[in-house]
mmCIF file of C-alpha atoms and ligand atoms in Angstrom:
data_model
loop_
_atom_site.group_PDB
_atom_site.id
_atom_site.type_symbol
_atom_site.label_atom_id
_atom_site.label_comp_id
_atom_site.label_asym_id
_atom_site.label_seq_id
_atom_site.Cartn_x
_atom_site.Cartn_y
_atom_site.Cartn_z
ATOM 1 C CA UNK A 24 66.834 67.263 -70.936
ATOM 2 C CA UNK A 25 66.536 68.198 -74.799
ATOM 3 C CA UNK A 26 64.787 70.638 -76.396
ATOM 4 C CA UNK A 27 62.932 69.856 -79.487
ATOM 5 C CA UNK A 28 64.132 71.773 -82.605
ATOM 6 C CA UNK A 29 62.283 72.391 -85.310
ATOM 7 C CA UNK A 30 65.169 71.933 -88.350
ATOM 8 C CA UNK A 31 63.589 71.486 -91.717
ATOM 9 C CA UNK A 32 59.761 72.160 -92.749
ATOM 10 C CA UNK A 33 57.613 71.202 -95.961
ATOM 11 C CA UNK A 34 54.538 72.154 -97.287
ATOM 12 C CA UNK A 35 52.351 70.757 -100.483
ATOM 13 C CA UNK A 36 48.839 71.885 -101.886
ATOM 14 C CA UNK A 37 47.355 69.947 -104.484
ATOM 15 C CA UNK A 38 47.279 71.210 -108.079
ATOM 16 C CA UNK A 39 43.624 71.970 -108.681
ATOM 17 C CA UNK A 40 42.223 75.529 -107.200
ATOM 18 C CA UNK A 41 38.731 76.864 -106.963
ATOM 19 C CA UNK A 42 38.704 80.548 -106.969
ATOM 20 C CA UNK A 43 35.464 82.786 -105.472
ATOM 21 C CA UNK A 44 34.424 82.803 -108.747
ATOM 22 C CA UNK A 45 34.217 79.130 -109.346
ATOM 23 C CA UNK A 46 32.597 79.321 -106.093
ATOM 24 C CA UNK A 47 29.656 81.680 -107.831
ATOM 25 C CA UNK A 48 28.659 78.878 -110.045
ATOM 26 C CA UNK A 49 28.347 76.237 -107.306
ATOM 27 C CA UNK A 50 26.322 78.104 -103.777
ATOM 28 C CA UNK A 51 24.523 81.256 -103.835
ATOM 29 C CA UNK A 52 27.875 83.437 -102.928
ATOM 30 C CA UNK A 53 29.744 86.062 -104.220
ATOM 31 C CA UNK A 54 33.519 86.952 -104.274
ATOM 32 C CA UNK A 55 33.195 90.166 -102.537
ATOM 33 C CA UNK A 56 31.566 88.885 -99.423
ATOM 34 C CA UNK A 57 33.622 85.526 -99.649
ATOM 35 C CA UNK A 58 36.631 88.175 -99.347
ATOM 36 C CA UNK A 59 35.166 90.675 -96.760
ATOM 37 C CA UNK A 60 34.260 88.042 -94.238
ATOM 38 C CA UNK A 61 36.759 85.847 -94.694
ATOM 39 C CA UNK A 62 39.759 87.411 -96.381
ATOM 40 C CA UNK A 63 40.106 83.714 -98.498
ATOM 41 C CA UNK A 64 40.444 84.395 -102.391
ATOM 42 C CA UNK A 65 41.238 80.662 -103.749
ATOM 43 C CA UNK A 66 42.091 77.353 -102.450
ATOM 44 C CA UNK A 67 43.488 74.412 -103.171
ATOM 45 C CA UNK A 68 41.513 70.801 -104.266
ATOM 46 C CA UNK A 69 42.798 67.474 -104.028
ATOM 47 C CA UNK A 70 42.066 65.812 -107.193
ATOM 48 C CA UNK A 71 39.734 62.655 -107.307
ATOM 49 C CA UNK A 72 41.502 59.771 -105.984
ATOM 50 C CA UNK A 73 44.409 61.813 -104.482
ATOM 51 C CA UNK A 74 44.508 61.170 -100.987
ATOM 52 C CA UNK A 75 45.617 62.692 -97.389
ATOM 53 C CA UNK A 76 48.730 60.413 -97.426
ATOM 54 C CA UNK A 77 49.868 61.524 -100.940
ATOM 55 C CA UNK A 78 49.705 65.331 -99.416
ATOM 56 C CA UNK A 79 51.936 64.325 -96.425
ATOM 57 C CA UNK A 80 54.006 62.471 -98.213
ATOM 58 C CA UNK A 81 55.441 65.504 -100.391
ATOM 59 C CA UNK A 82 55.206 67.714 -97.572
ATOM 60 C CA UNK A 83 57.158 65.114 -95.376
ATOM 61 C CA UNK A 84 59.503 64.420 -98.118
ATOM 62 C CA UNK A 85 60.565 68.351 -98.642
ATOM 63 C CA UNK A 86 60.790 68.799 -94.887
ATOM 64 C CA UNK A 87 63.165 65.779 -94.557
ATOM 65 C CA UNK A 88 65.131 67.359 -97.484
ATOM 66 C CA UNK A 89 65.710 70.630 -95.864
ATOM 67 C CA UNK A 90 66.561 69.492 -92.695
ATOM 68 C CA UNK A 91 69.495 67.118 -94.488
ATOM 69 C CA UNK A 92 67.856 63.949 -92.235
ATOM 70 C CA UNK A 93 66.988 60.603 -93.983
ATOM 71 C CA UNK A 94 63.782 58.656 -93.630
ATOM 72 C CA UNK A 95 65.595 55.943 -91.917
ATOM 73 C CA UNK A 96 66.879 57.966 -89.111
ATOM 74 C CA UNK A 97 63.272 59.068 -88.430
ATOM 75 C CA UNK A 98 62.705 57.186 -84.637
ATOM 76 C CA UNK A 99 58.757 58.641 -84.401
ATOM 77 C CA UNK A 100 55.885 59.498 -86.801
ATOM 78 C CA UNK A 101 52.468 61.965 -85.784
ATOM 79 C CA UNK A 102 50.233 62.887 -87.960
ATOM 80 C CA UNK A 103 47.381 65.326 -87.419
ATOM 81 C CA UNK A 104 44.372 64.767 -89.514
ATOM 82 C CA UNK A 105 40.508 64.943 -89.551
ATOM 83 C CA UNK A 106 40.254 63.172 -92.748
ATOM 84 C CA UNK A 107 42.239 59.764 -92.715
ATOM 85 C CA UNK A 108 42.862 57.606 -95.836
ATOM 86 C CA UNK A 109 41.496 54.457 -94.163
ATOM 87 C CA UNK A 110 40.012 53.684 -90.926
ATOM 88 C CA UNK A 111 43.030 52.130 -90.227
ATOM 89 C CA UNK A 112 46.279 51.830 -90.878
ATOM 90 C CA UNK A 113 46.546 54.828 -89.379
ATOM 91 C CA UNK A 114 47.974 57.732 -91.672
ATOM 92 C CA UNK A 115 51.129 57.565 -90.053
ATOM 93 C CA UNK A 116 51.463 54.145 -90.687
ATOM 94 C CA UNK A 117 50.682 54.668 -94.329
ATOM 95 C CA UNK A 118 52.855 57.576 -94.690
ATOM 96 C CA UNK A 119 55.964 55.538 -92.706
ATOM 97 C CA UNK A 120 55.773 52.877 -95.256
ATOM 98 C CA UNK A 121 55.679 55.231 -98.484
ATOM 99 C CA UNK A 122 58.809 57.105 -96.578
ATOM 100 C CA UNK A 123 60.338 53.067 -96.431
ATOM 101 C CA UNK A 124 60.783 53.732 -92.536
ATOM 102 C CA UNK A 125 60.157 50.874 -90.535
ATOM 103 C CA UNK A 126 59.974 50.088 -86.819
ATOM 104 C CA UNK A 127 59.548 53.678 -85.147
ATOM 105 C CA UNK A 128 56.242 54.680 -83.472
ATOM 106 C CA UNK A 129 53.320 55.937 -85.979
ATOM 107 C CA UNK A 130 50.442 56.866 -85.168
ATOM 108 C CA UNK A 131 47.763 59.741 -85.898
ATOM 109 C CA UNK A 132 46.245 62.718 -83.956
ATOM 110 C CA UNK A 133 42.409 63.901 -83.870
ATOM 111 C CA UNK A 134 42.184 67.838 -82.775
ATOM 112 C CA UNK A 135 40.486 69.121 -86.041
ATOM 113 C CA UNK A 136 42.183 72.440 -86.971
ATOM 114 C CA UNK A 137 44.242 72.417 -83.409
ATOM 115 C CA UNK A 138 45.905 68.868 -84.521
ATOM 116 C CA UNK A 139 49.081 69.987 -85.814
ATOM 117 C CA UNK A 140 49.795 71.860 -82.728
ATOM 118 C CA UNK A 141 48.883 68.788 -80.613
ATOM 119 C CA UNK A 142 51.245 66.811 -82.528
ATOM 120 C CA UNK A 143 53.899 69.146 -81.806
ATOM 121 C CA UNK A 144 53.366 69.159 -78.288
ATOM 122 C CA UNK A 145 53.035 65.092 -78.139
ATOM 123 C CA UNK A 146 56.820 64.583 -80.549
ATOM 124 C CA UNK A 147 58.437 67.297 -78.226
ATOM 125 C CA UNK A 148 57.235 65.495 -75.258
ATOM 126 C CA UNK A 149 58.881 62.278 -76.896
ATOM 127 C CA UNK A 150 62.062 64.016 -77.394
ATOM 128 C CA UNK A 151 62.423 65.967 -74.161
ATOM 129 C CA UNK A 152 61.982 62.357 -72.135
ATOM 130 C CA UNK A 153 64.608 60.894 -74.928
ATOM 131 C CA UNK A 154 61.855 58.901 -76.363
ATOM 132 C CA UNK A 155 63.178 60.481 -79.923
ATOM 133 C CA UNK A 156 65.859 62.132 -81.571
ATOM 134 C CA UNK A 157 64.400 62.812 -84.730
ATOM 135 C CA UNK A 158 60.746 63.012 -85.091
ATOM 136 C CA UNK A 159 58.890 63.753 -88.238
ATOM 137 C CA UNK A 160 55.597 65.898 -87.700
ATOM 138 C CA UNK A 161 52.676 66.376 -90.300
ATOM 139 C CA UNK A 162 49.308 68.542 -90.547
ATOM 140 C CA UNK A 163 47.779 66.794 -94.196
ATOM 141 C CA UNK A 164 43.775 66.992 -94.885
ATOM 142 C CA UNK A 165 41.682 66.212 -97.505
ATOM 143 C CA UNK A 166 38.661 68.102 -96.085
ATOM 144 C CA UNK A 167 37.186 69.245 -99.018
ATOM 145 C CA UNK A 168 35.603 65.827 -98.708
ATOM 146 C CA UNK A 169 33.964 66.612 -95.763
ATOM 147 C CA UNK A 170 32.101 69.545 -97.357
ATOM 148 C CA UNK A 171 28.490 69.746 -98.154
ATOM 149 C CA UNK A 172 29.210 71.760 -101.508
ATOM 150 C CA UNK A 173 25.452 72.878 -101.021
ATOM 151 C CA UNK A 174 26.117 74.708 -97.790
ATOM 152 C CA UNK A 175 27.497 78.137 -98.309
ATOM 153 C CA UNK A 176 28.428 78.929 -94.880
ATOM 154 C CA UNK A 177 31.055 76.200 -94.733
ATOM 155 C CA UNK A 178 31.950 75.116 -98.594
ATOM 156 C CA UNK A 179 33.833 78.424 -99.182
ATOM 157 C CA UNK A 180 35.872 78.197 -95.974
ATOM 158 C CA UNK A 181 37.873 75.232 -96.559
ATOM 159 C CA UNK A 182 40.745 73.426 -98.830
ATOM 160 C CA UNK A 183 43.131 70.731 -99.167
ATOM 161 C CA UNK A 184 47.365 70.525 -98.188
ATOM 162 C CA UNK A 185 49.414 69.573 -96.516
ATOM 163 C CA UNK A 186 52.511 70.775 -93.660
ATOM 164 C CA UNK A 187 55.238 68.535 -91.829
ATOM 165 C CA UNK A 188 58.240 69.588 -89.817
ATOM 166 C CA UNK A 189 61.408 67.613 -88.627
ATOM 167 C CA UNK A 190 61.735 67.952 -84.754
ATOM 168 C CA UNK A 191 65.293 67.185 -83.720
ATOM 169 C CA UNK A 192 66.698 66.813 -80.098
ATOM 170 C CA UNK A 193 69.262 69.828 -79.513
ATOM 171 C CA UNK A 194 70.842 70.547 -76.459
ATOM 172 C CA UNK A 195 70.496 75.073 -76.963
ATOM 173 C CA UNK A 196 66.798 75.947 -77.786
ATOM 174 C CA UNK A 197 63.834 75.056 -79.597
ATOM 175 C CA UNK A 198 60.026 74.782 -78.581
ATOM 176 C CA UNK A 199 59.747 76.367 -74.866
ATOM 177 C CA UNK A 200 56.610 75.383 -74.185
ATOM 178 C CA UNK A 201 53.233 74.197 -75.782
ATOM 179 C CA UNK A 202 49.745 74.419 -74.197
ATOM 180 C CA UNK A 203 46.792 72.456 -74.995
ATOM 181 C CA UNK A 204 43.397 72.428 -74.277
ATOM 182 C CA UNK A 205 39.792 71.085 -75.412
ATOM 183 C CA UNK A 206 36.305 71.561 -74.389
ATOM 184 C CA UNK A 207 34.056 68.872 -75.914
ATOM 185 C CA UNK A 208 30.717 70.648 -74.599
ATOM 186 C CA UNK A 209 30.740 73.062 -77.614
ATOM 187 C CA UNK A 210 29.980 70.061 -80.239
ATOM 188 C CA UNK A 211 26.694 71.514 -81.280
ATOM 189 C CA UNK A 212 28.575 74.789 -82.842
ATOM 190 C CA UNK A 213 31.106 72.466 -85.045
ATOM 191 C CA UNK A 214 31.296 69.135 -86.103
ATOM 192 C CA UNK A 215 30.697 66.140 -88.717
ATOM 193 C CA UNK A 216 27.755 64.849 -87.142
ATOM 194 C CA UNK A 217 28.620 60.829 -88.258
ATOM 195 C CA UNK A 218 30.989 58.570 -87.657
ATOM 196 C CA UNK A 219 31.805 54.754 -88.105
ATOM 197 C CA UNK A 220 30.445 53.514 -84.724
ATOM 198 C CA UNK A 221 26.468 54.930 -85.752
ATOM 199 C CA UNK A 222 27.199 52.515 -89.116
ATOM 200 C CA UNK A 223 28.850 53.641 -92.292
ATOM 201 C CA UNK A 224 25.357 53.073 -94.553
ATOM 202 C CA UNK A 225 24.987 57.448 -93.424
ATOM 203 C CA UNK A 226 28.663 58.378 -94.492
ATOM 204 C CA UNK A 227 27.527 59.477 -98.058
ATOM 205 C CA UNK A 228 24.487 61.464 -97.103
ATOM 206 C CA UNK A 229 24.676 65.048 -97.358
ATOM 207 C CA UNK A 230 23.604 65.156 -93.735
ATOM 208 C CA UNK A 231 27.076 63.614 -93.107
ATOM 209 C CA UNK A 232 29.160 66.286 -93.956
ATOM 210 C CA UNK A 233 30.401 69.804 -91.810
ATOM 211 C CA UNK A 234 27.967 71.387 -89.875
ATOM 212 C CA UNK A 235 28.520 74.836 -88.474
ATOM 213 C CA UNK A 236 27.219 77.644 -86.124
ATOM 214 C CA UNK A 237 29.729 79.871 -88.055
ATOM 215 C CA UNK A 238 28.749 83.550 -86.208
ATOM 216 C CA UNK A 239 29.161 81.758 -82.468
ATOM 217 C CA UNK A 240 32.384 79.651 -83.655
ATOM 218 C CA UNK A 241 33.882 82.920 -84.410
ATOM 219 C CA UNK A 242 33.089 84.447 -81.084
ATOM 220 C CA UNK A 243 34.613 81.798 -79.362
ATOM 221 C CA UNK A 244 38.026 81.798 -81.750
ATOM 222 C CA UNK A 245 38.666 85.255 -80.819
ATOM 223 C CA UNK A 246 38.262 84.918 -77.182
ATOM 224 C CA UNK A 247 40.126 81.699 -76.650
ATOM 225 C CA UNK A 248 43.009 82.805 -78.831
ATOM 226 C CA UNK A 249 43.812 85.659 -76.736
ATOM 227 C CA UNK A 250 43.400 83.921 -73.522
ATOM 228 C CA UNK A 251 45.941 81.524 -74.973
ATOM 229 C CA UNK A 252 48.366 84.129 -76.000
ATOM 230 C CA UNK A 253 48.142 85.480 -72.326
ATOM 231 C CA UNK A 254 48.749 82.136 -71.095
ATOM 232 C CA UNK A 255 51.628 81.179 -73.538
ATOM 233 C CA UNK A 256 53.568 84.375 -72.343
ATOM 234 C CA UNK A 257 53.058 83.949 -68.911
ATOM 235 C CA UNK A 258 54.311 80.687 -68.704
ATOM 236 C CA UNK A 259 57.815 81.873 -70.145
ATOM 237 C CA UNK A 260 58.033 85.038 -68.514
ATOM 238 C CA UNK A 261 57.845 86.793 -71.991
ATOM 239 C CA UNK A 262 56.321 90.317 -73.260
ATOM 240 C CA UNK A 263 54.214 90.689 -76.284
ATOM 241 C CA UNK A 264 57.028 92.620 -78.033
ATOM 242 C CA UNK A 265 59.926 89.684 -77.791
ATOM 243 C CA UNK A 266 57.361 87.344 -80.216
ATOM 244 C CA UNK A 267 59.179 87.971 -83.953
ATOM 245 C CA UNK A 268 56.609 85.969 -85.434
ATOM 246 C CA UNK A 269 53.048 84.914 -84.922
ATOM 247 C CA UNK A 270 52.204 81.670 -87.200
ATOM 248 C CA UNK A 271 48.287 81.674 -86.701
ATOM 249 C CA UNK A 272 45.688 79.363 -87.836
ATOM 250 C CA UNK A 273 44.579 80.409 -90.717
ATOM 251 C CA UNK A 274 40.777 80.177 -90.466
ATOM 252 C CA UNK A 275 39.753 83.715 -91.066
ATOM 253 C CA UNK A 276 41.381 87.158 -91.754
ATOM 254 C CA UNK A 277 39.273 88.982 -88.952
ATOM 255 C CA UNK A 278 40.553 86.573 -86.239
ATOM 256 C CA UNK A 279 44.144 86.295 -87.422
ATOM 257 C CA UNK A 280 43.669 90.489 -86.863
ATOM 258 C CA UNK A 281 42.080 90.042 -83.423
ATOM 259 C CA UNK A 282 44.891 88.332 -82.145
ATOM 260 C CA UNK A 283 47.739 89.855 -83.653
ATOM 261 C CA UNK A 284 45.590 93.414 -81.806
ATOM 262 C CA UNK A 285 45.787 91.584 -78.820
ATOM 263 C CA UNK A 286 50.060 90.945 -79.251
ATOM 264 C CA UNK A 287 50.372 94.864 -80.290
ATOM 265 C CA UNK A 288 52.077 93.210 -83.477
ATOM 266 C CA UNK A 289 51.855 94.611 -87.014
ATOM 267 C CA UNK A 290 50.701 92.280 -89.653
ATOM 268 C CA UNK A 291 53.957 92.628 -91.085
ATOM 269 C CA UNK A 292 54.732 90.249 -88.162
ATOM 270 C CA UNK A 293 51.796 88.051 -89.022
ATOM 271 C CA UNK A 294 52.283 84.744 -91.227
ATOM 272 C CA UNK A 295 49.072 85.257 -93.697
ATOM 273 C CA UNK A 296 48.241 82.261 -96.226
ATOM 274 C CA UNK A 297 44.446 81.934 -95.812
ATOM 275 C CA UNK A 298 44.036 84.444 -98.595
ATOM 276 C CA UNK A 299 45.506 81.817 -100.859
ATOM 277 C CA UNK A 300 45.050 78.354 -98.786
ATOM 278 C CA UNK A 301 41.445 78.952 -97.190
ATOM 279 C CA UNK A 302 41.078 76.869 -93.861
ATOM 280 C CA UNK A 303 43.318 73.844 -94.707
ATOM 281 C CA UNK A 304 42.645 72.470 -90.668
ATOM 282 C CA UNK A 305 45.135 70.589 -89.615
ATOM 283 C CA UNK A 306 47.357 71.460 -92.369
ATOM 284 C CA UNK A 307 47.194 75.497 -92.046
ATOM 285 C CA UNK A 308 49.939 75.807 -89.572
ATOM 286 C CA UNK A 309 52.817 74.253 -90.379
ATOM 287 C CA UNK A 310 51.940 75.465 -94.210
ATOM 288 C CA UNK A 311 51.860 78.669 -92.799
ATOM 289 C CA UNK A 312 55.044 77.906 -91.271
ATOM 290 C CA UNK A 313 56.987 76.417 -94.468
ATOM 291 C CA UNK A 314 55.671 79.358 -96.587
ATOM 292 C CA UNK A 315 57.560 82.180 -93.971
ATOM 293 C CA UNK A 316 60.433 79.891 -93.884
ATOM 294 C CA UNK A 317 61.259 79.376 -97.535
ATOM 295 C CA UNK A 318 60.455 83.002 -98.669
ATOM 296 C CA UNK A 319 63.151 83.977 -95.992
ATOM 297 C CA UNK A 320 61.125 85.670 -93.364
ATOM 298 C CA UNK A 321 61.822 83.701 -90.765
ATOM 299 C CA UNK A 322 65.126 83.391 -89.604
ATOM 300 C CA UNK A 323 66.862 80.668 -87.769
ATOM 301 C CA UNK A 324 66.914 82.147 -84.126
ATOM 302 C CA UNK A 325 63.702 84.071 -84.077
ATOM 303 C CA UNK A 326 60.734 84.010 -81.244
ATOM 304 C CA UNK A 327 58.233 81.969 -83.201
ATOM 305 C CA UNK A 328 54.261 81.770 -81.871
ATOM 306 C CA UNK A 329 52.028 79.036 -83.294
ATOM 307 C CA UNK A 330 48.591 79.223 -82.151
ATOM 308 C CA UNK A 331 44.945 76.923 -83.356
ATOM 309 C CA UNK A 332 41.528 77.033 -82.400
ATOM 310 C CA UNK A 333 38.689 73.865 -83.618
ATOM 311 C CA UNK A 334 36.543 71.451 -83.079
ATOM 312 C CA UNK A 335 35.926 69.713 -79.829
ATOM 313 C CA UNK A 336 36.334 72.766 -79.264
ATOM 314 C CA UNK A 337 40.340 72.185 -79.006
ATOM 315 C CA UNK A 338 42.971 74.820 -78.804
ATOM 316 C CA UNK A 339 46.041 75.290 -78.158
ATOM 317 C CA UNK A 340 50.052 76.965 -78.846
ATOM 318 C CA UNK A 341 53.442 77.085 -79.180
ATOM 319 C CA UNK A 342 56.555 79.040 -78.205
ATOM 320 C CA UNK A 343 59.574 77.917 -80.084
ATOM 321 C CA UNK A 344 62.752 79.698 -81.152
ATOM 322 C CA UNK A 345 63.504 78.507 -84.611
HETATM 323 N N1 ACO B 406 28.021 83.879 -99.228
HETATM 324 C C1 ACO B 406 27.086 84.830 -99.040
HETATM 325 N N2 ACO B 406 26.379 84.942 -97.912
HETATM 326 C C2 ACO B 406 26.646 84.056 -96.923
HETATM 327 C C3 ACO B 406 27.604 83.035 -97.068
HETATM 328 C C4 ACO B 406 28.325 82.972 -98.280
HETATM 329 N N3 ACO B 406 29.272 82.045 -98.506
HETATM 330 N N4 ACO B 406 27.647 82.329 -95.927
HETATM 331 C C5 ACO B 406 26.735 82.858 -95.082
HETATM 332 N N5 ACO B 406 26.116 83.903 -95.700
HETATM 333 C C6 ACO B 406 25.086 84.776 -95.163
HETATM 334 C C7 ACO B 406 24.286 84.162 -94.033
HETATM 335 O O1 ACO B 406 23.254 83.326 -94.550
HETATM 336 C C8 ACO B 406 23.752 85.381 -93.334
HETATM 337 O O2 ACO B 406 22.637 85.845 -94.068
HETATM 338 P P1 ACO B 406 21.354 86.446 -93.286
HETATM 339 O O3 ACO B 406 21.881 87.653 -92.541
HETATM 340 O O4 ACO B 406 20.417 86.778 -94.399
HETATM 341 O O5 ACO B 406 20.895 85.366 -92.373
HETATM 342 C C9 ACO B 406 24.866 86.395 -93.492
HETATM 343 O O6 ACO B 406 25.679 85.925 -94.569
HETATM 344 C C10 ACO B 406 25.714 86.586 -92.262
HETATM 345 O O7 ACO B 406 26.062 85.310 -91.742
HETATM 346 P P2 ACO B 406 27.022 85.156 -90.500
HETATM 347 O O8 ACO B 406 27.239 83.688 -90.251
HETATM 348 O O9 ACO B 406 26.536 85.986 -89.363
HETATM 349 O O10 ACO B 406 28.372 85.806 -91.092
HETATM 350 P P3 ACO B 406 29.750 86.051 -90.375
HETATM 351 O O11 ACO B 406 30.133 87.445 -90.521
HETATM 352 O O12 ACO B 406 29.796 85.436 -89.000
HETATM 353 O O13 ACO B 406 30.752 85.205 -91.291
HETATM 354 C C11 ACO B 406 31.914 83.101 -91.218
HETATM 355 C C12 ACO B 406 30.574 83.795 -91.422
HETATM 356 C C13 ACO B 406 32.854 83.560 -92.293
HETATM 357 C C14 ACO B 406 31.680 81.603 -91.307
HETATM 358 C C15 ACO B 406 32.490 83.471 -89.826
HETATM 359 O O14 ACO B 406 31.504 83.362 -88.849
HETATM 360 C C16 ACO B 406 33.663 82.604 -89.420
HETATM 361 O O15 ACO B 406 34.740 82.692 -89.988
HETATM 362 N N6 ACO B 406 33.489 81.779 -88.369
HETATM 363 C C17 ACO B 406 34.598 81.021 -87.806
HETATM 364 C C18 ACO B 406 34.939 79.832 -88.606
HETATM 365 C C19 ACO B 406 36.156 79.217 -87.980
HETATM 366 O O16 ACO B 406 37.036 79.886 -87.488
HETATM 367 N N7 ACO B 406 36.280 77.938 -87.935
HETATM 368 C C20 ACO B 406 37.500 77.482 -87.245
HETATM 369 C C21 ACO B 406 37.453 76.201 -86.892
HETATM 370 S S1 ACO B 406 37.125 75.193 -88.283
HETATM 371 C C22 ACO B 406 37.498 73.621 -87.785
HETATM 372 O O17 ACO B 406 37.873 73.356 -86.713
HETATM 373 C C23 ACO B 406 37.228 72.480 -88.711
#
């Protein structure tokens, strides 16, 4: 049986950024505590009438590049995303024609911020049954247009981009193992509180957009995320100190620095965007991922863990060597 390598990895954020400041003029909120709470300084805005697809399609395109595969050698498509183009064609689908693939599997993946990391698990499941040999894997969201701009406890937390990875079958190493989990009982503390099936006449309404229990979502992100490190290690026999790099989430400073407490790592070891990304959901990890990668700090070879927490609640990891 295969593992599934990860062998090239993209990343794209639109153009347009809103700072704190531009933040001031919009919601009663101030840089400082925007900062303190949150550790997020700008992020990044799809422009009007740029779409989720357009993201994952430069992100997919770079990550295809660096892996030297071409799109027609591509034999499976996931995409992670909260905020589709269309109701259907899926994403995938949209994305596999742009990429001129045709025939493979496509199809799209609903965890909220956890999504990319299901995706993962589901194309290395593919390729460790021989299902695939090369499988391309993308976190894109537009969720900025989920946001009730009114709403300052949820309008400064999130932005736009885009992450894919190539997966490859190789017989050494790659992922060892990926773990996820959901418990849909927690919908009340995060969620988008409409969808298509209670009739799209509510989809513009202000009501329609991100609702939060910020304070008690946080609570939960801390504890789950070490439980899942616990877990993760376990289940490979590992110790905290053979992880070279943790490749969090990137919701909030303070819980990227719970868990990295809880693996006895420095931040030195920690993958930090969300200072200049925000919470990009489904996106955030495998942009954190392409940023370490093409600045050089992660090296082919090294102990990799990728870990997400979101809405359903979902959650969930994975142990690779890269
Ligand atoms: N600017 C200024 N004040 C604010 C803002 C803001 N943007 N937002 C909230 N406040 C105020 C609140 O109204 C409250 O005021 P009060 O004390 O007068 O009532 C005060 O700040 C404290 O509010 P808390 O919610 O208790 O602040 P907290 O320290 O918990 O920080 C935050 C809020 C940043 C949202 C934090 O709880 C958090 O990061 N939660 C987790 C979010 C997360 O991880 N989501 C991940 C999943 S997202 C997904 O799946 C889509």
């Amino acid at each position: 049986m295969s593992f599934a390598r990860i062998t090239g990895t993209g990343g794209y954020l639109p153009e347009k950024v809103l700072t704190n400041h531009d933040l001031e003029k919009i919601v009663d909120t101030t840089d400082q505590w925007i900062r303190e709470r949150t550790g997020i300084e700008k992020r990044h805005i799809a422009l009007e009438g740029q779409t989720t697809v357009d993201l994952a399609e430069r992100a997919s395109r770079q990550a295809l590049e660096m892996a030297g595969v071409k799109p027609e050698d591509i034999d499976l498509i996931v995409v992670a995303t909260t905020t589709p183009d269309r109701i259907f064609p899926s994403t995938a689908c949209l994305l596999q024609s742009r990429l001129d693939i045709h025939g493979c599997a496509a199809f799209d993946v609903q965890a909220v911020c956890t999504g990319f990391i299901y995706a993962l698990g589901v194309a290395e499941k593919f390729i460790k049954t021989g299902g695939s040999k090369k499988a391309l894997v993308v976190g894109a969201e537009t969720f900025s247009r989920l946001l009730n701009w009114e709403d300052r406890g949820t309008c400064v937390l999130f932005g736009d981009g885009a992450g894919a990875v190539i997966l490859e079958a190789d017989d050494e190493t790659g992922i060892l193992s990926t773990h996820l989990h959901a418990d849909g009982d927690y919908e009340a503390l995060l969620r988008v509180p409409f969808g298509v099936s209670q009739g799209m006449e509510q989809m513009d309404d202000i009501n329609s957009k991100v609702e939060m229990r910020g304070n008690e979502v946080f609570k939960m992100a801390v504890n789950t995320l070490g439980r899942i490190v616990d877990e993760t290690l376990e289940a490979n026999n590992m110790e905290k100190s053979d992880i070279d790099w943790l490749v969090p989430h990137q919701a909030n400073i303070r819980i990227i620095q719970a868990t990295a407490r809880k693996l006895k790592m420095s931040l030195d070891q920690v993958v930090v965007t969300v200072n200049e990304h925000g919470n990009t959901s489904a996106a955030s990890v495998p942009l954190a991922l392409d940023v370490a990668v093409r600045d050089g700090r992660i090296k082919k070879g090294e102990m990799l863990l990728l870990e997400a927490f979101g809405g359903g609640f979902t959650w969930g990891s994975a142990l690779l060597r890269f």
